[in-house]
Amino acid sequence: MDSSGETAERNAAQPKRVVRELLALPDFLRLWLVGAFANAMRWLELLASGLFAYEVTHSALAVTGVVAARQLPQLFLGAFAGALSEAVNRKVIVMVALVGPAVVSTLLATLATTGHLELWHVAMGNLLSGVLWTSEMSTRRRMVGEVAGPHRIVQAIALDSVTSAATRMIGPLLGGFAFQWLGMKGAYTMTALVQFAGAFALAGLVHTQVTRRLALARIPGEILEGLTYARTKPVILLVFGITVVTNAFAFAYQGLVAPLGVGAFHVSPGLVGLLAAGEPLGALLGGTLIAAGVIRMNRQLTFAGGSSLFMVALIVMALSPSYWLAFAVLVVGGFGTAGFGNMQSTLMLTEAPAEMRSRLMGMVTVGIGTGPLGILAAGLLSDQVGPRHAVLIMATLGLAATLALVLGLRRR
């Protein structure tokens, strides 16, 4: 074999070797597995709570309100969580973010078992758990990159993103069937046990970090400093902008999965869970190809193009005459979210200086936190024009906004 062929073979084998190295690191393995199980339980609860809301009210707006309650804290607290994680031990933050939702799930399971569970209990539980979830991007995801090291950060984030996609697929599937077979008491008992186990597993993590003194009064100024820096970096602005658009306009469809499945396609709760798993299944397949080094594209193109592909898939899904075609199209759209999700963290961790990473990742969390606003807007639209047209309108607006952002920042 000639030298160029040998080089190509080494380059192809390198990502696989790096992934094996990562999985051999005990601390990386703990963070990876704990994140995977916690994410799965989050998505399980979101679908189960949406099905419960639709069963009780038959209102798409009520469903989106309950789902939005879990994600809304990211909008208001994401930047604060990012600044906090630069001063407080990140291991402690992640453990609290596991134990807190586990306690909430235990209380909700108890209410469901005694027959006293009401919709406002579920909404409040989602809100409280969502407050603690704001630390995910700026804390646990950053720790994944730190444990991996700068030379393995691309594969580490790709592997974590692939796993996140898998949990978004498995969680709704479990949520649909848990709600159908076990009811809300079974669903919340499951999530409580898994999250308590995750906190216990993380107790043995060895994670050293450079901390600084926590000064709450200084946090607004530090957030402003991060924003001022971001304004000088078009790539970081691209990440912020497309994160907002994708979450506010595209991922808004997640709040309408129950009305789409039950009301538009007339399928069982189990198949509603399968529909919710369609896009994550595609993201899992696409993310696996990225992590293995099979797909190698310009990072910015992969990020913006992936978001656009997802929104095109949502438009086709909304026009689909059958459930199974809608499911297949969402799988294709998942390849787009694989590129979007992988490069969202990778671009931030490689473009931002170390002393600002948590702050800037916290601002990405704020961008993700615009999702509930989109979910509520989709719910309002759905009550007026139906879930199909609501998804169609939101995805079309998002696609137009993405194109405008890319063209505007390209000029810079």
mmCIF file of C-alpha atoms in Angstrom:
data_model
loop_
_atom_site.group_PDB
_atom_site.id
_atom_site.type_symbol
_atom_site.label_atom_id
_atom_site.label_comp_id
_atom_site.label_asym_id
_atom_site.label_seq_id
_atom_site.Cartn_x
_atom_site.Cartn_y
_atom_site.Cartn_z
ATOM 1 C CA MET A 1 0.000 0.000 0.000
ATOM 2 C CA ASP A 2 1.341 3.459 -0.882
ATOM 3 C CA SER A 3 1.950 6.153 1.709
ATOM 4 C CA SER A 4 -1.230 8.087 0.857
ATOM 5 C CA GLY A 5 -3.291 4.926 1.305
ATOM 6 C CA GLU A 6 -1.642 4.215 4.654
ATOM 7 C CA THR A 7 -2.350 7.779 5.794
ATOM 8 C CA ALA A 8 -6.013 7.486 4.798
ATOM 9 C CA GLU A 9 -6.295 4.202 6.694
ATOM 10 C CA ARG A 10 -4.737 5.724 9.820
ATOM 11 C CA ASN A 11 -7.063 8.732 9.628
ATOM 12 C CA ALA A 12 -10.091 6.479 9.272
ATOM 13 C CA ALA A 13 -9.050 4.336 12.221
ATOM 14 C CA GLN A 14 -8.187 7.265 14.507
ATOM 15 C CA PRO A 15 -11.758 8.213 15.599
ATOM 16 C CA LYS A 16 -12.488 4.591 16.534
ATOM 17 C CA ARG A 17 -9.271 4.410 18.561
ATOM 18 C CA VAL A 18 -10.103 7.678 20.348
ATOM 19 C CA VAL A 19 -13.605 6.426 21.241
ATOM 20 C CA ARG A 20 -12.060 3.256 22.721
ATOM 21 C CA GLU A 21 -9.666 5.418 24.748
ATOM 22 C CA LEU A 22 -12.545 7.531 26.048
ATOM 23 C CA LEU A 23 -14.582 4.514 27.141
ATOM 24 C CA ALA A 24 -11.519 3.228 28.994
ATOM 25 C CA LEU A 25 -11.451 6.372 31.167
ATOM 26 C CA PRO A 26 -13.495 5.655 34.354
ATOM 27 C CA ASP A 27 -14.468 9.298 34.923
ATOM 28 C CA PHE A 28 -15.571 9.807 31.321
ATOM 29 C CA LEU A 29 -17.560 6.581 31.512
ATOM 30 C CA ARG A 30 -19.362 7.756 34.661
ATOM 31 C CA LEU A 31 -20.267 11.143 33.178
ATOM 32 C CA TRP A 32 -21.347 9.572 29.896
ATOM 33 C CA LEU A 33 -23.574 6.864 31.408
ATOM 34 C CA VAL A 34 -25.098 9.101 34.085
ATOM 35 C CA GLY A 35 -25.939 11.688 31.440
ATOM 36 C CA ALA A 36 -27.454 9.015 29.221
ATOM 37 C CA PHE A 37 -29.777 7.590 31.874
ATOM 38 C CA ALA A 38 -30.767 11.018 33.225
ATOM 39 C CA ASN A 39 -31.590 12.261 29.723
ATOM 40 C CA ALA A 40 -33.701 9.192 29.002
ATOM 41 C CA MET A 41 -35.740 9.758 32.151
ATOM 42 C CA ARG A 42 -36.247 13.419 31.280
ATOM 43 C CA TRP A 43 -37.728 12.528 27.890
ATOM 44 C CA LEU A 44 -39.812 9.756 29.448
ATOM 45 C CA GLU A 45 -41.384 12.258 31.833
ATOM 46 C CA LEU A 46 -41.968 14.833 29.098
ATOM 47 C CA LEU A 47 -43.957 12.428 26.922
ATOM 48 C CA ALA A 48 -45.833 10.871 29.834
ATOM 49 C CA SER A 49 -46.803 14.299 31.174
ATOM 50 C CA GLY A 50 -47.935 15.387 27.696
ATOM 51 C CA LEU A 51 -50.111 12.280 27.310
ATOM 52 C CA PHE A 52 -51.555 12.846 30.780
ATOM 53 C CA ALA A 53 -52.388 16.467 29.926
ATOM 54 C CA TYR A 54 -54.046 15.487 26.641
ATOM 55 C CA GLU A 55 -56.028 12.709 28.325
ATOM 56 C CA VAL A 56 -57.310 15.119 30.991
ATOM 57 C CA THR A 57 -58.015 18.189 28.818
ATOM 58 C CA HIS A 58 -57.944 17.196 25.105
ATOM 59 C CA SER A 59 -56.250 20.564 24.536
ATOM 60 C CA ALA A 60 -53.018 20.964 22.571
ATOM 61 C CA LEU A 61 -52.340 24.198 24.465
ATOM 62 C CA ALA A 62 -52.534 22.369 27.811
ATOM 63 C CA VAL A 63 -50.086 19.744 26.515
ATOM 64 C CA THR A 64 -47.594 22.339 25.295
ATOM 65 C CA GLY A 65 -47.941 24.271 28.558
ATOM 66 C CA VAL A 66 -46.992 21.232 30.635
ATOM 67 C CA VAL A 67 -44.078 20.358 28.331
ATOM 68 C CA ALA A 68 -42.875 23.977 28.206
ATOM 69 C CA ALA A 69 -42.782 24.147 32.002
ATOM 70 C CA ARG A 70 -39.905 21.648 32.009
ATOM 71 C CA GLN A 71 -37.810 23.662 29.550
ATOM 72 C CA LEU A 72 -38.718 27.270 30.344
ATOM 73 C CA PRO A 73 -36.184 27.695 33.200
ATOM 74 C CA GLN A 74 -33.365 27.361 30.671
ATOM 75 C CA LEU A 75 -34.375 30.677 29.150
ATOM 76 C CA PHE A 76 -34.235 32.605 32.417
ATOM 77 C CA LEU A 77 -31.547 30.727 34.348
ATOM 78 C CA GLY A 78 -29.218 29.290 31.689
ATOM 79 C CA ALA A 79 -26.732 32.161 31.728
ATOM 80 C CA PHE A 80 -26.766 32.268 35.549
ATOM 81 C CA ALA A 81 -26.113 28.496 35.681
ATOM 82 C CA GLY A 82 -23.148 28.928 33.340
ATOM 83 C CA ALA A 83 -21.566 31.633 35.493
ATOM 84 C CA LEU A 84 -22.277 29.613 38.642
ATOM 85 C CA SER A 85 -20.518 26.523 37.318
ATOM 86 C CA GLU A 86 -17.258 28.454 36.962
ATOM 87 C CA ALA A 87 -17.193 29.086 40.724
ATOM 88 C CA VAL A 88 -18.949 26.065 42.283
ATOM 89 C CA ASN A 89 -17.715 22.472 42.155
ATOM 90 C CA ARG A 90 -19.250 21.103 38.970
ATOM 91 C CA LYS A 91 -19.538 17.571 40.345
ATOM 92 C CA VAL A 92 -21.743 18.863 43.178
ATOM 93 C CA ILE A 93 -23.918 20.792 40.715
ATOM 94 C CA VAL A 94 -24.535 17.688 38.592
ATOM 95 C CA MET A 95 -25.345 15.549 41.652
ATOM 96 C CA VAL A 96 -27.883 18.113 42.900
ATOM 97 C CA ALA A 97 -29.386 18.194 39.395
ATOM 98 C CA LEU A 98 -29.984 14.440 39.719
ATOM 99 C CA VAL A 99 -31.207 14.229 43.303
ATOM 100 C CA GLY A 100 -33.613 17.177 43.019
ATOM 101 C CA PRO A 101 -35.667 15.782 40.089
ATOM 102 C CA ALA A 102 -35.583 12.340 41.731
ATOM 103 C CA VAL A 103 -37.278 13.775 44.816
ATOM 104 C CA VAL A 104 -39.860 15.559 42.633
ATOM 105 C CA SER A 105 -40.586 12.321 40.739
ATOM 106 C CA THR A 106 -41.008 10.472 44.039
ATOM 107 C CA LEU A 107 -43.602 12.997 45.216
ATOM 108 C CA LEU A 108 -45.517 12.822 41.918
ATOM 109 C CA ALA A 109 -45.437 9.002 41.953
ATOM 110 C CA THR A 110 -46.885 9.087 45.477
ATOM 111 C CA LEU A 111 -49.691 11.448 44.414
ATOM 112 C CA ALA A 112 -50.482 9.219 41.417
ATOM 113 C CA THR A 113 -50.520 6.085 43.602
ATOM 114 C CA THR A 114 -52.955 7.654 46.072
ATOM 115 C CA GLY A 115 -55.170 8.968 43.263
ATOM 116 C CA HIS A 116 -54.549 12.653 44.013
ATOM 117 C CA LEU A 117 -52.372 13.587 40.994
ATOM 118 C CA GLU A 118 -53.671 16.643 39.145
ATOM 119 C CA LEU A 119 -52.426 18.486 36.075
ATOM 120 C CA TRP A 120 -51.046 21.422 38.066
ATOM 121 C CA HIS A 121 -48.951 18.979 40.133
ATOM 122 C CA VAL A 122 -47.372 17.663 36.928
ATOM 123 C CA ALA A 123 -46.751 21.174 35.565
ATOM 124 C CA MET A 124 -45.160 22.313 38.836
ATOM 125 C CA GLY A 125 -43.020 19.161 38.986
ATOM 126 C CA ASN A 126 -41.801 19.789 35.446
ATOM 127 C CA LEU A 127 -40.965 23.386 36.350
ATOM 128 C CA LEU A 128 -38.955 22.440 39.467
ATOM 129 C CA SER A 129 -37.046 19.696 37.670
ATOM 130 C CA GLY A 130 -36.414 22.075 34.784
ATOM 131 C CA VAL A 131 -34.774 24.613 37.096
ATOM 132 C CA LEU A 132 -32.140 22.046 38.045
ATOM 133 C CA TRP A 133 -31.763 20.851 34.453
ATOM 134 C CA THR A 134 -30.394 24.263 33.401
ATOM 135 C CA SER A 135 -26.919 23.113 34.495
ATOM 136 C CA GLU A 136 -26.712 20.283 31.918
ATOM 137 C CA MET A 137 -25.088 22.186 29.052
ATOM 138 C CA SER A 138 -22.724 24.429 31.026
ATOM 139 C CA THR A 139 -21.745 21.840 33.647
ATOM 140 C CA ARG A 140 -21.992 18.146 32.732
ATOM 141 C CA ARG A 141 -21.367 18.689 28.992
ATOM 142 C CA ARG A 142 -18.362 20.872 29.796
ATOM 143 C CA MET A 143 -17.029 18.211 32.194
ATOM 144 C CA VAL A 144 -17.261 15.647 29.390
ATOM 145 C CA GLY A 145 -14.975 17.815 27.263
ATOM 146 C CA GLU A 146 -12.578 18.490 30.147
ATOM 147 C CA VAL A 147 -12.208 14.816 31.072
ATOM 148 C CA ALA A 148 -11.627 13.893 27.412
ATOM 149 C CA GLY A 149 -8.923 16.516 26.895
ATOM 150 C CA PRO A 150 -8.500 18.933 23.964
ATOM 151 C CA HIS A 151 -7.110 16.252 21.612
ATOM 152 C CA ARG A 152 -10.216 14.071 22.030
ATOM 153 C CA ILE A 153 -12.914 16.711 22.462
ATOM 154 C CA VAL A 154 -14.529 16.257 19.012
ATOM 155 C CA GLN A 155 -15.029 12.506 19.507
ATOM 156 C CA ALA A 156 -16.109 13.001 23.147
ATOM 157 C CA ILE A 157 -18.826 15.513 22.233
ATOM 158 C CA ALA A 158 -19.869 13.399 19.234
ATOM 159 C CA LEU A 159 -20.210 10.318 21.444
ATOM 160 C CA ASP A 160 -22.156 12.273 24.070
ATOM 161 C CA SER A 161 -24.407 13.749 21.367
ATOM 162 C CA VAL A 162 -25.044 10.309 19.869
ATOM 163 C CA THR A 163 -26.010 9.076 23.311
ATOM 164 C CA SER A 164 -28.249 12.106 23.822
ATOM 165 C CA ALA A 165 -30.026 11.248 20.575
ATOM 166 C CA ALA A 166 -30.417 7.649 21.738
ATOM 167 C CA THR A 167 -32.004 8.808 24.987
ATOM 168 C CA ARG A 168 -34.386 11.096 23.097
ATOM 169 C CA MET A 169 -35.439 7.989 21.193
ATOM 170 C CA ILE A 170 -35.573 5.529 24.098
ATOM 171 C CA GLY A 171 -37.105 7.973 26.595
ATOM 172 C CA PRO A 172 -40.296 8.726 24.601
ATOM 173 C CA LEU A 173 -40.668 5.044 23.702
ATOM 174 C CA LEU A 174 -40.478 4.134 27.366
ATOM 175 C CA GLY A 175 -42.747 7.056 28.228
ATOM 176 C CA GLY A 176 -45.446 5.994 25.784
ATOM 177 C CA PHE A 177 -45.506 2.373 26.879
ATOM 178 C CA ALA A 178 -45.011 3.203 30.594
ATOM 179 C CA PHE A 179 -48.028 5.529 30.450
ATOM 180 C CA GLN A 180 -50.058 2.924 28.556
ATOM 181 C CA TRP A 181 -49.180 -0.038 30.816
ATOM 182 C CA LEU A 182 -48.159 1.421 34.198
ATOM 183 C CA GLY A 183 -49.812 4.828 34.342
ATOM 184 C CA MET A 184 -48.216 7.934 35.836
ATOM 185 C CA LYS A 185 -47.276 6.193 39.082
ATOM 186 C CA GLY A 186 -45.152 3.639 37.217
ATOM 187 C CA ALA A 187 -43.542 6.257 34.981
ATOM 188 C CA TYR A 188 -42.510 8.500 37.880
ATOM 189 C CA THR A 189 -41.346 5.599 40.046
ATOM 190 C CA MET A 190 -39.031 4.523 37.234
ATOM 191 C CA THR A 191 -37.541 7.987 36.742
ATOM 192 C CA ALA A 192 -37.017 8.502 40.475
ATOM 193 C CA LEU A 193 -35.101 5.246 40.897
ATOM 194 C CA VAL A 194 -32.870 5.860 37.880
ATOM 195 C CA GLN A 195 -31.977 9.417 38.929
ATOM 196 C CA PHE A 196 -31.159 8.406 42.506
ATOM 197 C CA ALA A 197 -28.919 5.651 41.089
ATOM 198 C CA GLY A 198 -27.185 8.186 38.828
ATOM 199 C CA ALA A 199 -26.349 10.476 41.738
ATOM 200 C CA PHE A 200 -24.942 7.510 43.680
ATOM 201 C CA ALA A 201 -22.785 6.468 40.708
ATOM 202 C CA LEU A 202 -21.434 9.993 40.265
ATOM 203 C CA ALA A 203 -20.303 10.174 43.884
ATOM 204 C CA GLY A 204 -17.139 8.266 42.969
ATOM 205 C CA LEU A 205 -16.163 10.685 40.175
ATOM 206 C CA VAL A 206 -12.751 12.335 40.515
ATOM 207 C CA HIS A 207 -12.928 15.751 38.889
ATOM 208 C CA THR A 208 -10.505 18.581 39.552
ATOM 209 C CA GLN A 209 -11.213 22.094 38.377
ATOM 210 C CA VAL A 210 -9.847 25.569 38.806
ATOM 211 C CA THR A 211 -12.472 27.475 40.773
ATOM 212 C CA ARG A 212 -12.756 31.091 41.715
ATOM 213 C CA ARG A 213 -14.585 32.773 44.537
ATOM 214 C CA LEU A 214 -18.346 32.878 44.068
ATOM 215 C CA ALA A 215 -19.569 36.469 43.965
ATOM 216 C CA LEU A 216 -23.242 36.620 43.063
ATOM 217 C CA ALA A 217 -23.165 40.382 42.570
ATOM 218 C CA ARG A 218 -20.482 39.919 39.911
ATOM 219 C CA ILE A 219 -22.436 37.411 37.817
ATOM 220 C CA PRO A 220 -24.437 39.938 35.706
ATOM 221 C CA GLY A 221 -21.190 41.690 34.763
ATOM 222 C CA GLU A 222 -19.562 38.378 33.850
ATOM 223 C CA ILE A 223 -22.519 37.444 31.662
ATOM 224 C CA LEU A 224 -22.263 40.833 29.950
ATOM 225 C CA GLU A 225 -18.526 40.279 29.450
ATOM 226 C CA GLY A 226 -19.281 36.984 27.732
ATOM 227 C CA LEU A 227 -21.864 38.629 25.473
ATOM 228 C CA THR A 228 -19.419 41.401 24.568
ATOM 229 C CA TYR A 229 -16.829 38.808 23.587
ATOM 230 C CA ALA A 230 -19.367 36.794 21.580
ATOM 231 C CA ARG A 231 -20.267 39.840 19.492
ATOM 232 C CA THR A 232 -16.746 39.855 18.067
ATOM 233 C CA LYS A 233 -16.903 36.199 16.932
ATOM 234 C CA PRO A 234 -19.229 35.436 13.987
ATOM 235 C CA VAL A 235 -18.979 31.676 14.574
ATOM 236 C CA ILE A 236 -20.199 32.035 18.169
ATOM 237 C CA LEU A 237 -22.975 34.357 17.009
ATOM 238 C CA LEU A 238 -23.941 31.727 14.425
ATOM 239 C CA VAL A 239 -24.193 29.115 17.188
ATOM 240 C CA PHE A 240 -26.344 31.403 19.344
ATOM 241 C CA GLY A 241 -28.611 32.479 16.488
ATOM 242 C CA ILE A 242 -29.311 29.076 14.978
ATOM 243 C CA THR A 243 -29.716 27.552 18.445
ATOM 244 C CA VAL A 244 -32.506 30.047 19.148
ATOM 245 C CA VAL A 245 -34.201 29.533 15.772
ATOM 246 C CA THR A 246 -33.992 25.731 15.844
ATOM 247 C CA ASN A 247 -35.317 25.426 19.368
ATOM 248 C CA ALA A 248 -38.025 28.080 19.056
ATOM 249 C CA PHE A 249 -39.363 27.058 15.647
ATOM 250 C CA ALA A 250 -38.290 23.469 14.910
ATOM 251 C CA PHE A 251 -38.198 21.604 18.222
ATOM 252 C CA ALA A 252 -41.577 23.197 19.011
ATOM 253 C CA TYR A 253 -43.055 20.140 17.280
ATOM 254 C CA GLN A 254 -42.183 18.068 20.368
ATOM 255 C CA GLY A 255 -45.007 19.688 22.308
ATOM 256 C CA LEU A 256 -47.455 18.573 19.629
ATOM 257 C CA VAL A 257 -46.405 14.928 19.403
ATOM 258 C CA ALA A 258 -49.359 13.743 21.498
ATOM 259 C CA PRO A 259 -51.969 15.791 19.547
ATOM 260 C CA LEU A 260 -50.354 14.721 16.246
ATOM 261 C CA GLY A 261 -50.296 11.048 17.156
ATOM 262 C CA VAL A 262 -53.646 10.739 18.896
ATOM 263 C CA GLY A 263 -55.618 13.511 17.175
ATOM 264 C CA ALA A 264 -54.187 13.658 13.617
ATOM 265 C CA PHE A 265 -52.884 10.133 12.966
ATOM 266 C CA HIS A 266 -55.259 8.345 15.398
ATOM 267 C CA VAL A 267 -52.719 5.936 16.893
ATOM 268 C CA SER A 268 -52.187 4.442 20.376
ATOM 269 C CA PRO A 269 -49.984 5.994 23.099
ATOM 270 C CA GLY A 270 -47.313 3.392 22.305
ATOM 271 C CA LEU A 271 -47.161 4.529 18.661
ATOM 272 C CA VAL A 272 -47.150 8.159 19.828
ATOM 273 C CA GLY A 273 -43.936 7.267 21.657
ATOM 274 C CA LEU A 274 -42.572 5.716 18.457
ATOM 275 C CA LEU A 275 -43.394 8.892 16.510
ATOM 276 C CA ALA A 276 -41.529 10.932 19.134
ATOM 277 C CA ALA A 277 -38.579 8.539 18.730
ATOM 278 C CA GLY A 278 -38.342 9.020 14.943
ATOM 279 C CA GLU A 279 -36.158 12.128 14.860
ATOM 280 C CA PRO A 280 -33.870 10.904 17.678
ATOM 281 C CA LEU A 281 -33.420 7.593 15.806
ATOM 282 C CA GLY A 282 -32.115 9.482 12.786
ATOM 283 C CA ALA A 283 -29.935 11.625 15.061
ATOM 284 C CA LEU A 284 -28.509 8.461 16.611
ATOM 285 C CA LEU A 285 -27.619 7.006 13.208
ATOM 286 C CA GLY A 286 -26.173 10.277 11.916
ATOM 287 C CA GLY A 287 -24.268 10.979 15.117
ATOM 288 C CA THR A 288 -22.750 7.500 15.030
ATOM 289 C CA LEU A 289 -21.398 8.181 11.530
ATOM 290 C CA ILE A 290 -19.924 11.497 12.719
ATOM 291 C CA ALA A 291 -18.336 9.927 15.809
ATOM 292 C CA ALA A 292 -16.841 7.130 13.675
ATOM 293 C CA GLY A 293 -15.344 9.665 11.277
ATOM 294 C CA VAL A 294 -17.417 8.457 8.317
ATOM 295 C CA ILE A 295 -19.041 11.884 7.867
ATOM 296 C CA ARG A 296 -16.510 14.719 7.813
ATOM 297 C CA MET A 297 -17.746 18.132 6.751
ATOM 298 C CA ASN A 298 -17.073 21.754 7.523
ATOM 299 C CA ARG A 299 -18.289 22.261 11.094
ATOM 300 C CA GLN A 300 -20.263 25.431 10.416
ATOM 301 C CA LEU A 301 -21.881 23.899 7.327
ATOM 302 C CA THR A 302 -22.788 20.769 9.285
ATOM 303 C CA PHE A 303 -24.336 22.906 12.030
ATOM 304 C CA ALA A 304 -26.433 25.238 9.855
ATOM 305 C CA GLY A 305 -27.185 22.639 7.175
ATOM 306 C CA GLY A 306 -28.289 20.083 9.747
ATOM 307 C CA SER A 307 -30.746 22.534 11.266
ATOM 308 C CA SER A 308 -32.155 23.330 7.815
ATOM 309 C CA LEU A 309 -32.556 19.646 6.900
ATOM 310 C CA PHE A 310 -34.507 19.085 10.112
ATOM 311 C CA MET A 311 -36.935 21.901 9.343
ATOM 312 C CA VAL A 312 -37.483 20.676 5.775
ATOM 313 C CA ALA A 313 -38.301 17.240 7.215
ATOM 314 C CA LEU A 314 -40.843 18.797 9.600
ATOM 315 C CA ILE A 315 -42.565 20.540 6.687
ATOM 316 C CA VAL A 316 -42.855 17.246 4.793
ATOM 317 C CA MET A 317 -44.027 15.448 7.958
ATOM 318 C CA ALA A 318 -46.773 18.006 8.508
ATOM 319 C CA LEU A 319 -48.045 17.375 4.965
ATOM 320 C CA SER A 320 -47.774 13.574 5.264
ATOM 321 C CA PRO A 321 -51.012 11.636 4.633
ATOM 322 C CA SER A 322 -49.952 8.645 6.768
ATOM 323 C CA TYR A 323 -48.405 7.935 10.160
ATOM 324 C CA TRP A 324 -45.622 5.709 8.832
ATOM 325 C CA LEU A 325 -44.512 8.223 6.192
ATOM 326 C CA ALA A 326 -44.415 10.893 8.908
ATOM 327 C CA PHE A 327 -42.265 8.599 11.053
ATOM 328 C CA ALA A 328 -39.854 7.887 8.161
ATOM 329 C CA VAL A 329 -39.479 11.585 7.342
ATOM 330 C CA LEU A 330 -38.694 12.384 10.974
ATOM 331 C CA VAL A 331 -35.941 9.747 10.905
ATOM 332 C CA VAL A 332 -34.398 11.549 7.915
ATOM 333 C CA GLY A 333 -34.721 14.865 9.745
ATOM 334 C CA GLY A 334 -32.815 13.313 12.634
ATOM 335 C CA PHE A 335 -29.679 13.174 10.474
ATOM 336 C CA GLY A 336 -29.923 16.961 10.408
ATOM 337 C CA THR A 337 -30.244 17.276 14.176
ATOM 338 C CA ALA A 338 -27.186 15.006 14.501
ATOM 339 C CA GLY A 339 -25.070 17.596 12.704
ATOM 340 C CA PHE A 340 -26.722 20.452 14.573
ATOM 341 C CA GLY A 341 -26.320 18.848 18.023
ATOM 342 C CA ASN A 342 -22.747 17.659 17.517
ATOM 343 C CA MET A 343 -21.429 20.966 16.238
ATOM 344 C CA GLN A 344 -23.385 23.105 18.710
ATOM 345 C CA SER A 345 -21.143 22.044 21.608
ATOM 346 C CA THR A 346 -18.015 21.380 19.532
ATOM 347 C CA LEU A 347 -17.964 24.874 18.013
ATOM 348 C CA MET A 348 -18.447 26.510 21.405
ATOM 349 C CA LEU A 349 -15.812 24.441 23.185
ATOM 350 C CA THR A 350 -13.245 24.990 20.421
ATOM 351 C CA GLU A 351 -13.967 28.657 19.620
ATOM 352 C CA ALA A 352 -14.405 30.000 23.172
ATOM 353 C CA PRO A 353 -11.473 30.641 25.550
ATOM 354 C CA ALA A 354 -11.328 28.334 28.584
ATOM 355 C CA GLU A 355 -12.146 31.085 31.076
ATOM 356 C CA MET A 356 -15.426 31.881 29.271
ATOM 357 C CA ARG A 357 -16.620 28.444 28.208
ATOM 358 C CA SER A 358 -19.163 27.868 30.962
ATOM 359 C CA ARG A 359 -20.576 31.367 30.553
ATOM 360 C CA LEU A 360 -20.920 30.992 26.799
ATOM 361 C CA MET A 361 -22.298 27.465 27.123
ATOM 362 C CA GLY A 362 -24.777 28.899 29.621
ATOM 363 C CA MET A 363 -25.876 31.374 26.977
ATOM 364 C CA VAL A 364 -26.382 28.482 24.576
ATOM 365 C CA THR A 365 -28.662 27.064 27.271
ATOM 366 C CA VAL A 366 -30.584 30.362 27.177
ATOM 367 C CA GLY A 367 -30.966 29.852 23.429
ATOM 368 C CA ILE A 368 -32.256 26.338 24.050
ATOM 369 C CA GLY A 369 -34.586 27.848 26.634
ATOM 370 C CA THR A 370 -36.463 29.738 23.905
ATOM 371 C CA GLY A 371 -37.895 26.354 22.919
ATOM 372 C CA PRO A 372 -40.803 26.543 25.408
ATOM 373 C CA LEU A 373 -41.888 29.863 23.889
ATOM 374 C CA GLY A 374 -42.029 28.142 20.529
ATOM 375 C CA ILE A 375 -43.871 25.200 22.057
ATOM 376 C CA LEU A 376 -46.496 27.529 23.543
ATOM 377 C CA ALA A 377 -46.817 29.391 20.225
ATOM 378 C CA ALA A 378 -47.280 26.054 18.446
ATOM 379 C CA GLY A 379 -49.926 25.096 20.995
ATOM 380 C CA LEU A 380 -51.841 28.315 20.397
ATOM 381 C CA LEU A 381 -51.611 27.805 16.643
ATOM 382 C CA SER A 382 -52.692 24.188 16.976
ATOM 383 C CA ASP A 383 -55.858 25.113 18.833
ATOM 384 C CA GLN A 384 -56.696 27.459 15.944
ATOM 385 C CA VAL A 385 -55.553 25.573 12.818
ATOM 386 C CA GLY A 386 -54.730 22.049 14.042
ATOM 387 C CA PRO A 387 -51.372 20.400 14.889
ATOM 388 C CA ARG A 388 -50.352 19.713 11.271
ATOM 389 C CA HIS A 389 -50.671 23.334 10.160
ATOM 390 C CA ALA A 390 -49.041 24.554 13.363
ATOM 391 C CA VAL A 391 -45.917 22.482 12.663
ATOM 392 C CA LEU A 392 -45.942 23.596 9.018
ATOM 393 C CA ILE A 393 -46.076 27.296 9.911
ATOM 394 C CA MET A 394 -43.404 27.098 12.632
ATOM 395 C CA ALA A 395 -40.949 25.082 10.506
ATOM 396 C CA THR A 396 -41.354 27.362 7.480
ATOM 397 C CA LEU A 397 -40.673 30.466 9.582
ATOM 398 C CA GLY A 398 -37.657 28.771 11.141
ATOM 399 C CA LEU A 399 -36.198 27.821 7.772
ATOM 400 C CA ALA A 400 -36.531 31.411 6.534
ATOM 401 C CA ALA A 401 -34.884 32.763 9.713
ATOM 402 C CA THR A 402 -31.992 30.287 9.416
ATOM 403 C CA LEU A 403 -31.289 31.374 5.842
ATOM 404 C CA ALA A 404 -31.346 35.041 6.878
ATOM 405 C CA LEU A 405 -28.898 34.367 9.752
ATOM 406 C CA VAL A 406 -26.429 32.460 7.608
ATOM 407 C CA LEU A 407 -26.419 35.121 4.866
ATOM 408 C CA GLY A 408 -26.158 37.956 7.381
ATOM 409 C CA LEU A 409 -23.238 36.477 9.327
ATOM 410 C CA ARG A 410 -21.456 35.336 6.167
ATOM 411 C CA ARG A 411 -21.100 38.986 5.181
ATOM 412 C CA ARG A 412 -19.277 39.583 8.474
#
